[in-house]
mmCIF file with all atom_site columns, C-alpha atoms in Angstrom:
data_model
loop_
_atom_site.group_PDB
_atom_site.id
_atom_site.type_symbol
_atom_site.label_atom_id
_atom_site.label_alt_id
_atom_site.label_comp_id
_atom_site.label_asym_id
_atom_site.label_entity_id
_atom_site.label_seq_id
_atom_site.pdbx_PDB_ins_code
_atom_site.Cartn_x
_atom_site.Cartn_y
_atom_site.Cartn_z
_atom_site.occupancy
_atom_site.B_iso_or_equiv
_atom_site.pdbx_formal_charge
_atom_site.auth_seq_id
_atom_site.auth_comp_id
_atom_site.auth_asym_id
_atom_site.auth_atom_id
_atom_site.pdbx_PDB_model_num
ATOM 1   C CA . MET A 1 1   ? 6.859   -17.564 14.373  1.00 0.00 ? 210 MET A CA 1
ATOM 2   C CA . HIS A 1 2   ? 6.980   -13.780 14.003  1.00 0.00 ? 211 HIS A CA 1
ATOM 3   C CA . PHE A 1 3   ? 9.852   -11.701 12.697  1.00 0.00 ? 212 PHE A CA 1
ATOM 4   C CA . ARG A 1 4   ? 10.226  -8.179  13.947  1.00 0.00 ? 213 ARG A CA 1
ATOM 5   C CA . LEU A 1 5   ? 11.733  -5.434  11.813  1.00 0.00 ? 214 LEU A CA 1
ATOM 6   C CA . SER A 1 6   ? 12.873  -2.156  13.245  1.00 0.00 ? 215 SER A CA 1
ATOM 7   C CA . PRO A 1 7   ? 11.460  0.863   11.346  1.00 0.00 ? 216 PRO A CA 1
ATOM 8   C CA . SER A 1 8   ? 14.912  1.626   9.903   1.00 0.00 ? 217 SER A CA 1
ATOM 9   C CA . PHE A 1 9   ? 15.339  -1.886  8.449   1.00 0.00 ? 218 PHE A CA 1
ATOM 10  C CA . PHE A 1 10  ? 13.532  -2.137  5.126   1.00 0.00 ? 219 PHE A CA 1
ATOM 11  C CA . LEU A 1 11  ? 14.465  -4.711  2.516   1.00 0.00 ? 220 LEU A CA 1
ATOM 12  C CA . PRO A 1 12  ? 13.225  -3.953  -0.989  1.00 0.00 ? 221 PRO A CA 1
ATOM 13  C CA . ILE A 1 13  ? 11.977  -6.865  -3.034  1.00 0.00 ? 222 ILE A CA 1
ATOM 14  C CA . ASN A 1 14  ? 11.640  -6.843  -6.767  1.00 0.00 ? 223 ASN A CA 1
ATOM 15  C CA . ILE A 1 15  ? 8.212   -8.429  -7.045  1.00 0.00 ? 224 ILE A CA 1
ATOM 16  C CA . ARG A 1 16  ? 6.597   -5.154  -8.096  1.00 0.00 ? 225 ARG A CA 1
ATOM 17  C CA . ASN A 1 17  ? 7.932   -1.684  -8.544  1.00 0.00 ? 226 ASN A CA 1
ATOM 18  C CA . HIS A 1 18  ? 5.295   0.617   -10.021 1.00 0.00 ? 227 HIS A CA 1
ATOM 19  C CA . SER A 1 19  ? 6.531   3.910   -11.361 1.00 0.00 ? 228 SER A CA 1
ATOM 20  C CA . GLN A 1 20  ? 4.870   6.703   -13.292 1.00 0.00 ? 229 GLN A CA 1
ATOM 21  C CA . ASN A 1 21  ? 7.135   9.736   -13.751 1.00 0.00 ? 230 ASN A CA 1
ATOM 22  C CA . GLN A 1 22  ? 8.291   10.615  -10.214 1.00 0.00 ? 231 GLN A CA 1
ATOM 23  C CA . LEU A 1 23  ? 5.409   8.784   -8.531  1.00 0.00 ? 232 LEU A CA 1
ATOM 24  C CA . SER A 1 24  ? 6.058   5.228   -7.493  1.00 0.00 ? 233 SER A CA 1
ATOM 25  C CA . TYR A 1 25  ? 5.513   2.535   -4.939  1.00 0.00 ? 234 TYR A CA 1
ATOM 26  C CA . ARG A 1 26  ? 7.081   -0.790  -4.199  1.00 0.00 ? 235 ARG A CA 1
ATOM 27  C CA . LEU A 1 27  ? 6.418   -3.738  -1.983  1.00 0.00 ? 236 LEU A CA 1
ATOM 28  C CA . LEU A 1 28  ? 8.902   -4.210  0.823   1.00 0.00 ? 237 LEU A CA 1
ATOM 29  C CA . GLU A 1 29  ? 9.698   -7.580  2.303   1.00 0.00 ? 238 GLU A CA 1
ATOM 30  C CA . HIS A 1 30  ? 7.260   -8.816  4.934   1.00 0.00 ? 239 HIS A CA 1
ATOM 31  C CA . ALA A 1 31  ? 6.414   -12.387 5.901   1.00 0.00 ? 240 ALA A CA 1
ATOM 32  C CA . THR A 1 32  ? 2.609   -12.204 5.854   1.00 0.00 ? 241 THR A CA 1
ATOM 33  C CA . ASP A 1 33  ? 1.281   -8.748  4.949   1.00 0.00 ? 242 ASP A CA 1
ATOM 34  C CA . ALA A 1 34  ? 1.553   -6.116  2.223   1.00 0.00 ? 243 ALA A CA 1
ATOM 35  C CA . PHE A 1 35  ? 4.298   -3.675  3.267   1.00 0.00 ? 244 PHE A CA 1
ATOM 36  C CA . ILE A 1 36  ? 4.243   -0.751  0.835   1.00 0.00 ? 245 ILE A CA 1
ATOM 37  C CA . GLU A 1 37  ? 6.603   2.170   0.299   1.00 0.00 ? 246 GLU A CA 1
ATOM 38  C CA . VAL A 1 38  ? 5.403   5.180   -1.704  1.00 0.00 ? 247 VAL A CA 1
ATOM 39  C CA . THR A 1 39  ? 7.698   7.866   -3.140  1.00 0.00 ? 248 THR A CA 1
ATOM 40  C CA . ALA A 1 40  ? 6.265   11.065  -4.636  1.00 0.00 ? 249 ALA A CA 1
ATOM 41  C CA . ASP A 1 41  ? 7.074   14.708  -5.280  1.00 0.00 ? 250 ASP A CA 1
ATOM 42  C CA . SER A 1 42  ? 4.436   16.002  -2.851  1.00 0.00 ? 251 SER A CA 1
ATOM 43  C CA . LEU A 1 43  ? 2.182   14.912  -0.027  1.00 0.00 ? 252 LEU A CA 1
ATOM 44  C CA . LYS A 1 44  ? -0.882  15.104  -2.285  1.00 0.00 ? 253 LYS A CA 1
ATOM 45  C CA . GLU A 1 45  ? 0.762   12.867  -4.887  1.00 0.00 ? 254 GLU A CA 1
ATOM 46  C CA . ALA A 1 46  ? 1.898   10.450  -2.167  1.00 0.00 ? 255 ALA A CA 1
ATOM 47  C CA . PHE A 1 47  ? -1.697  10.004  -0.971  1.00 0.00 ? 256 PHE A CA 1
ATOM 48  C CA . THR A 1 48  ? -2.810  9.422   -4.564  1.00 0.00 ? 257 THR A CA 1
ATOM 49  C CA . VAL A 1 49  ? -0.127  6.777   -5.125  1.00 0.00 ? 258 VAL A CA 1
ATOM 50  C CA . ALA A 1 50  ? -0.886  5.172   -1.744  1.00 0.00 ? 259 ALA A CA 1
ATOM 51  C CA . GLY A 1 51  ? -4.496  4.763   -2.868  1.00 0.00 ? 260 GLY A CA 1
ATOM 52  C CA . GLU A 1 52  ? -3.419  3.297   -6.190  1.00 0.00 ? 261 GLU A CA 1
ATOM 53  C CA . SER A 1 53  ? -1.138  0.822   -4.417  1.00 0.00 ? 262 SER A CA 1
ATOM 54  C CA . ILE A 1 54  ? -4.072  -0.524  -2.385  1.00 0.00 ? 263 ILE A CA 1
ATOM 55  C CA . VAL A 1 55  ? -6.169  -0.979  -5.516  1.00 0.00 ? 264 VAL A CA 1
ATOM 56  C CA . ASP A 1 56  ? -3.258  -2.654  -7.347  1.00 0.00 ? 265 ASP A CA 1
ATOM 57  C CA . THR A 1 57  ? -2.675  -5.023  -4.421  1.00 0.00 ? 266 THR A CA 1
ATOM 58  C CA . THR A 1 58  ? -6.342  -6.079  -4.571  1.00 0.00 ? 267 THR A CA 1
ATOM 59  C CA . LEU A 1 59  ? -6.997  -6.226  -8.322  1.00 0.00 ? 268 LEU A CA 1
ATOM 60  C CA . ASP A 1 60  ? -5.662  -5.255  -11.748 1.00 0.00 ? 269 ASP A CA 1
ATOM 61  C CA . ARG A 1 61  ? -6.443  -1.529  -11.956 1.00 0.00 ? 270 ARG A CA 1
ATOM 62  C CA . LYS A 1 62  ? -5.674  -1.433  -15.710 1.00 0.00 ? 271 LYS A CA 1
ATOM 63  C CA . THR A 1 63  ? -8.783  -3.567  -16.352 1.00 0.00 ? 272 THR A CA 1
ATOM 64  C CA . VAL A 1 64  ? -11.165 -1.143  -14.604 1.00 0.00 ? 273 VAL A CA 1
ATOM 65  C CA . ASP A 1 65  ? -13.349 1.143   -16.725 1.00 0.00 ? 274 ASP A CA 1
ATOM 66  C CA . GLU A 1 66  ? -14.364 4.579   -15.454 1.00 0.00 ? 275 GLU A CA 1
ATOM 67  C CA . LYS A 1 67  ? -18.143 4.093   -15.588 1.00 0.00 ? 276 LYS A CA 1
ATOM 68  C CA . GLU A 1 68  ? -19.013 5.638   -12.213 1.00 0.00 ? 277 GLU A CA 1
ATOM 69  C CA . GLN A 1 69  ? -17.696 8.261   -9.831  1.00 0.00 ? 278 GLN A CA 1
ATOM 70  C CA . LYS A 1 70  ? -17.797 8.182   -6.028  1.00 0.00 ? 279 LYS A CA 1
ATOM 71  C CA . SER A 1 71  ? -16.975 10.948  -3.563  1.00 0.00 ? 280 SER A CA 1
ATOM 72  C CA . LEU A 1 72  ? -14.620 10.043  -0.725  1.00 0.00 ? 281 LEU A CA 1
ATOM 73  C CA . ASN A 1 73  ? -14.017 12.226  2.312   1.00 0.00 ? 282 ASN A CA 1
ATOM 74  C CA . VAL A 1 74  ? -11.629 11.361  5.142   1.00 0.00 ? 283 VAL A CA 1
ATOM 75  C CA . SER A 1 75  ? -9.936  13.279  7.907   1.00 0.00 ? 284 SER A CA 1
ATOM 76  C CA . GLY A 1 76  ? -7.308  12.728  10.557  1.00 0.00 ? 285 GLY A CA 1
ATOM 77  C CA . LYS A 1 77  ? -5.853  14.568  13.525  1.00 0.00 ? 286 LYS A CA 1
ATOM 78  C CA . ASP A 1 78  ? -2.384  14.192  11.968  1.00 0.00 ? 287 ASP A CA 1
ATOM 79  C CA . LEU A 1 79  ? -0.864  12.755  8.785   1.00 0.00 ? 288 LEU A CA 1
ATOM 80  C CA . ARG A 1 80  ? -0.599  9.212   10.172  1.00 0.00 ? 289 ARG A CA 1
ATOM 81  C CA . TYR A 1 81  ? -4.295  9.148   11.079  1.00 0.00 ? 290 TYR A CA 1
ATOM 82  C CA . LEU A 1 82  ? -5.158  10.684  7.722   1.00 0.00 ? 291 LEU A CA 1
ATOM 83  C CA . LEU A 1 83  ? -3.167  7.986   5.902   1.00 0.00 ? 292 LEU A CA 1
ATOM 84  C CA . PHE A 1 84  ? -4.749  5.239   8.012   1.00 0.00 ? 293 PHE A CA 1
ATOM 85  C CA . ASN A 1 85  ? -8.269  6.583   7.355   1.00 0.00 ? 294 ASN A CA 1
ATOM 86  C CA . TRP A 1 86  ? -7.540  7.055   3.629   1.00 0.00 ? 295 TRP A CA 1
ATOM 87  C CA . LEU A 1 87  ? -6.313  3.476   3.234   1.00 0.00 ? 296 LEU A CA 1
ATOM 88  C CA . GLU A 1 88  ? -9.263  2.191   5.263   1.00 0.00 ? 297 GLU A CA 1
ATOM 89  C CA . GLU A 1 89  ? -11.756 4.105   3.073   1.00 0.00 ? 298 GLU A CA 1
ATOM 90  C CA . ILE A 1 90  ? -10.243 2.760   -0.143  1.00 0.00 ? 299 ILE A CA 1
ATOM 91  C CA . ASN A 1 91  ? -10.311 -0.773  1.210   1.00 0.00 ? 300 ASN A CA 1
ATOM 92  C CA . TYR A 1 92  ? -13.949 -0.252  2.302   1.00 0.00 ? 301 TYR A CA 1
ATOM 93  C CA . GLN A 1 93  ? -14.896 0.862   -1.220  1.00 0.00 ? 302 GLN A CA 1
ATOM 94  C CA . LEU A 1 94  ? -13.099 -2.117  -2.769  1.00 0.00 ? 303 LEU A CA 1
ATOM 95  C CA . ILE A 1 95  ? -14.041 -4.943  -0.419  1.00 0.00 ? 304 ILE A CA 1
ATOM 96  C CA . THR A 1 96  ? -17.284 -3.918  1.294   1.00 0.00 ? 305 THR A CA 1
ATOM 97  C CA . LYS A 1 97  ? -18.904 -1.773  -1.406  1.00 0.00 ? 306 LYS A CA 1
ATOM 98  C CA . GLY A 1 98  ? -17.486 -3.823  -4.299  1.00 0.00 ? 307 GLY A CA 1
ATOM 99  C CA . PHE A 1 99  ? -16.289 -0.770  -6.221  1.00 0.00 ? 308 PHE A CA 1
ATOM 100 C CA . ALA A 1 100 ? -13.242 -1.294  -8.456  1.00 0.00 ? 309 ALA A CA 1
ATOM 101 C CA . ILE A 1 101 ? -11.251 1.939   -8.710  1.00 0.00 ? 310 ILE A CA 1
ATOM 102 C CA . ALA A 1 102 ? -9.362  2.971   -11.853 1.00 0.00 ? 311 ALA A CA 1
ATOM 103 C CA . ARG A 1 103 ? -8.044  6.322   -10.607 1.00 0.00 ? 312 ARG A CA 1
ATOM 104 C CA . PHE A 1 104 ? -8.364  9.068   -8.002  1.00 0.00 ? 313 PHE A CA 1
ATOM 105 C CA . GLU A 1 105 ? -8.518  12.838  -8.028  1.00 0.00 ? 314 GLU A CA 1
ATOM 106 C CA . LEU A 1 106 ? -7.938  14.335  -4.602  1.00 0.00 ? 315 LEU A CA 1
ATOM 107 C CA . GLU A 1 107 ? -7.436  17.528  -2.703  1.00 0.00 ? 316 GLU A CA 1
ATOM 108 C CA . LEU A 1 108 ? -5.559  17.653  0.581   1.00 0.00 ? 317 LEU A CA 1
ATOM 109 C CA . GLN A 1 109 ? -6.249  20.384  3.137   1.00 0.00 ? 318 GLN A CA 1
ATOM 110 C CA . LYS A 1 110 ? -4.980  21.202  6.592   1.00 0.00 ? 319 LYS A CA 1
ATOM 111 C CA . ASN A 1 111 ? -7.003  23.381  8.902   1.00 0.00 ? 320 ASN A CA 1
ATOM 112 C CA . GLU A 1 112 ? -7.451  22.213  12.482  1.00 0.00 ? 321 GLU A CA 1
ATOM 113 C CA . ILE A 1 113 ? -7.265  18.669  11.108  1.00 0.00 ? 322 ILE A CA 1
ATOM 114 C CA . TYR A 1 114 ? -6.065  17.132  7.864   1.00 0.00 ? 323 TYR A CA 1
ATOM 115 C CA . GLU A 1 115 ? -8.730  16.352  5.266   1.00 0.00 ? 324 GLU A CA 1
ATOM 116 C CA . ILE A 1 116 ? -8.893  14.585  1.912   1.00 0.00 ? 325 ILE A CA 1
ATOM 117 C CA . THR A 1 117 ? -11.731 15.268  -0.491  1.00 0.00 ? 326 THR A CA 1
ATOM 118 C CA . ALA A 1 118 ? -11.487 12.849  -3.387  1.00 0.00 ? 327 ALA A CA 1
ATOM 119 C CA . LYS A 1 119 ? -13.263 11.407  -6.383  1.00 0.00 ? 328 LYS A CA 1
ATOM 120 C CA . ALA A 1 120 ? -12.805 7.746   -7.238  1.00 0.00 ? 329 ALA A CA 1
ATOM 121 C CA . PHE A 1 121 ? -13.531 6.674   -10.800 1.00 0.00 ? 330 PHE A CA 1
ATOM 122 C CA . GLY A 1 122 ? -14.378 3.051   -11.549 1.00 0.00 ? 331 GLY A CA 1
ATOM 123 C CA . GLU A 1 123 ? -17.080 0.415   -11.782 1.00 0.00 ? 332 GLU A CA 1
ATOM 124 C CA . PRO A 1 124 ? -18.600 -2.465  -9.800  1.00 0.00 ? 333 PRO A CA 1
ATOM 125 C CA . ILE A 1 125 ? -16.063 -5.232  -9.165  1.00 0.00 ? 334 ILE A CA 1
ATOM 126 C CA . ASP A 1 126 ? -16.110 -8.194  -11.533 1.00 0.00 ? 335 ASP A CA 1
ATOM 127 C CA . LEU A 1 127 ? -13.797 -10.791 -9.979  1.00 0.00 ? 336 LEU A CA 1
ATOM 128 C CA . LYS A 1 128 ? -12.846 -12.321 -13.335 1.00 0.00 ? 337 LYS A CA 1
ATOM 129 C CA . LYS A 1 129 ? -12.547 -9.122  -15.381 1.00 0.00 ? 338 LYS A CA 1
ATOM 130 C CA . HIS A 1 130 ? -10.541 -7.287  -12.713 1.00 0.00 ? 339 HIS A CA 1
ATOM 131 C CA . HIS A 1 131 ? -8.323  -10.286 -11.853 1.00 0.00 ? 340 HIS A CA 1
ATOM 132 C CA . PHE A 1 132 ? -9.049  -10.140 -8.112  1.00 0.00 ? 341 PHE A CA 1
ATOM 133 C CA . LYS A 1 133 ? -5.803  -10.962 -6.269  1.00 0.00 ? 342 LYS A CA 1
ATOM 134 C CA . VAL A 1 134 ? -6.178  -10.736 -2.499  1.00 0.00 ? 343 VAL A CA 1
ATOM 135 C CA . GLU A 1 135 ? -8.515  -9.316  0.118   1.00 0.00 ? 344 GLU A CA 1
ATOM 136 C CA . ILE A 1 136 ? -6.949  -6.739  2.377   1.00 0.00 ? 345 ILE A CA 1
ATOM 137 C CA . LYS A 1 137 ? -8.353  -6.916  5.904   1.00 0.00 ? 346 LYS A CA 1
ATOM 138 C CA . ALA A 1 138 ? -7.242  -3.500  7.144   1.00 0.00 ? 347 ALA A CA 1
ATOM 139 C CA . PRO A 1 139 ? -4.428  -0.964  7.357   1.00 0.00 ? 348 PRO A CA 1
ATOM 140 C CA . THR A 1 140 ? -2.338  -0.880  10.532  1.00 0.00 ? 349 THR A CA 1
ATOM 141 C CA . PHE A 1 141 ? -0.264  1.739   12.326  1.00 0.00 ? 350 PHE A CA 1
ATOM 142 C CA . HIS A 1 142 ? 2.534   -0.818  12.763  1.00 0.00 ? 351 HIS A CA 1
ATOM 143 C CA . LEU A 1 143 ? 5.652   0.312   10.821  1.00 0.00 ? 352 LEU A CA 1
ATOM 144 C CA . MET A 1 144 ? 3.765   3.341   9.408   1.00 0.00 ? 353 MET A CA 1
ATOM 145 C CA . GLU A 1 145 ? 6.037   6.266   8.489   1.00 0.00 ? 354 GLU A CA 1
ATOM 146 C CA . ILE A 1 146 ? 5.595   9.520   6.580   1.00 0.00 ? 355 ILE A CA 1
ATOM 147 C CA . LEU A 1 147 ? 8.802   11.378  5.706   1.00 0.00 ? 356 LEU A CA 1
ATOM 148 C CA . GLU A 1 148 ? 8.680   14.784  4.042   1.00 0.00 ? 357 GLU A CA 1
ATOM 149 C CA . GLY A 1 149 ? 11.763  16.229  2.338   1.00 0.00 ? 358 GLY A CA 1
ATOM 150 C CA . LYS A 1 150 ? 12.771  16.656  -1.305  1.00 0.00 ? 359 LYS A CA 1
ATOM 151 C CA . LYS A 1 151 ? 10.425  13.708  -1.872  1.00 0.00 ? 360 LYS A CA 1
ATOM 152 C CA . THR A 1 152 ? 7.576   12.460  0.268   1.00 0.00 ? 361 THR A CA 1
ATOM 153 C CA . VAL A 1 153 ? 8.018   8.864   1.380   1.00 0.00 ? 362 VAL A CA 1
ATOM 154 C CA . MET A 1 154 ? 5.280   6.804   3.025   1.00 0.00 ? 363 MET A CA 1
ATOM 155 C CA . ARG A 1 155 ? 5.603   3.293   4.399   1.00 0.00 ? 364 ARG A CA 1
ATOM 156 C CA . PHE A 1 156 ? 2.612   1.366   5.634   1.00 0.00 ? 365 PHE A CA 1
ATOM 157 C CA . LEU A 1 157 ? 1.475   -2.161  6.343   1.00 0.00 ? 366 LEU A CA 1
ATOM 158 C CA . MET A 1 158 ? -1.786  -3.697  5.155   1.00 0.00 ? 367 MET A CA 1
ATOM 159 C CA . ASP A 1 159 ? -3.050  -6.759  7.032   1.00 0.00 ? 368 ASP A CA 1
ATOM 160 C CA . LEU A 1 160 ? -3.933  -9.506  4.546   1.00 0.00 ? 369 LEU A CA 1
#
C-alpha cells in the first residue's frame, strides 16, 4: 500500500529536529523513506545542512574524528539537479567509499551551471564507533523542493 502526499502537504514529526543557530533540518512524516526539510539563512548554508542531514541519517556524526579530508565536486543544470547530485555524492562517500563525514566546507557557484566545490572532513567508517543507523540507497526527485525567500527551505526524499 502506498500513500501519496501532495507537495503542499507536509506533516512534521518530532523524532529529530536538529538546529544550530539559524541552520536546521527535520524529518517529515513518510511511510518508508527519509523525508528531510532543511531551513537555512542562505543557499550555501542550506546545501551544507542538507549534507549534514544525510550523514546524521546514516550514522552519528558527533562520533566522527576529522582525520582525513576529501575534495568533493558536483554540478547541476539547475538547483534541483545540483541538490540531487550533492546528496548522491555524500551518500557515495558514506556507503560506497566508507568515509564517515564530520563536517563540510563548501563553495557554491553559478556560471552556466551550478557547481559545489567542497571539502569533507572525517575518517574511515567504523560501524560500532560511528553507530551506523541505516543505509540510504539514493536521493530521489520525488517531492523535492527548493524555496528561496527570507530563508532557504529544501525538502527532499532519500530512498532507504
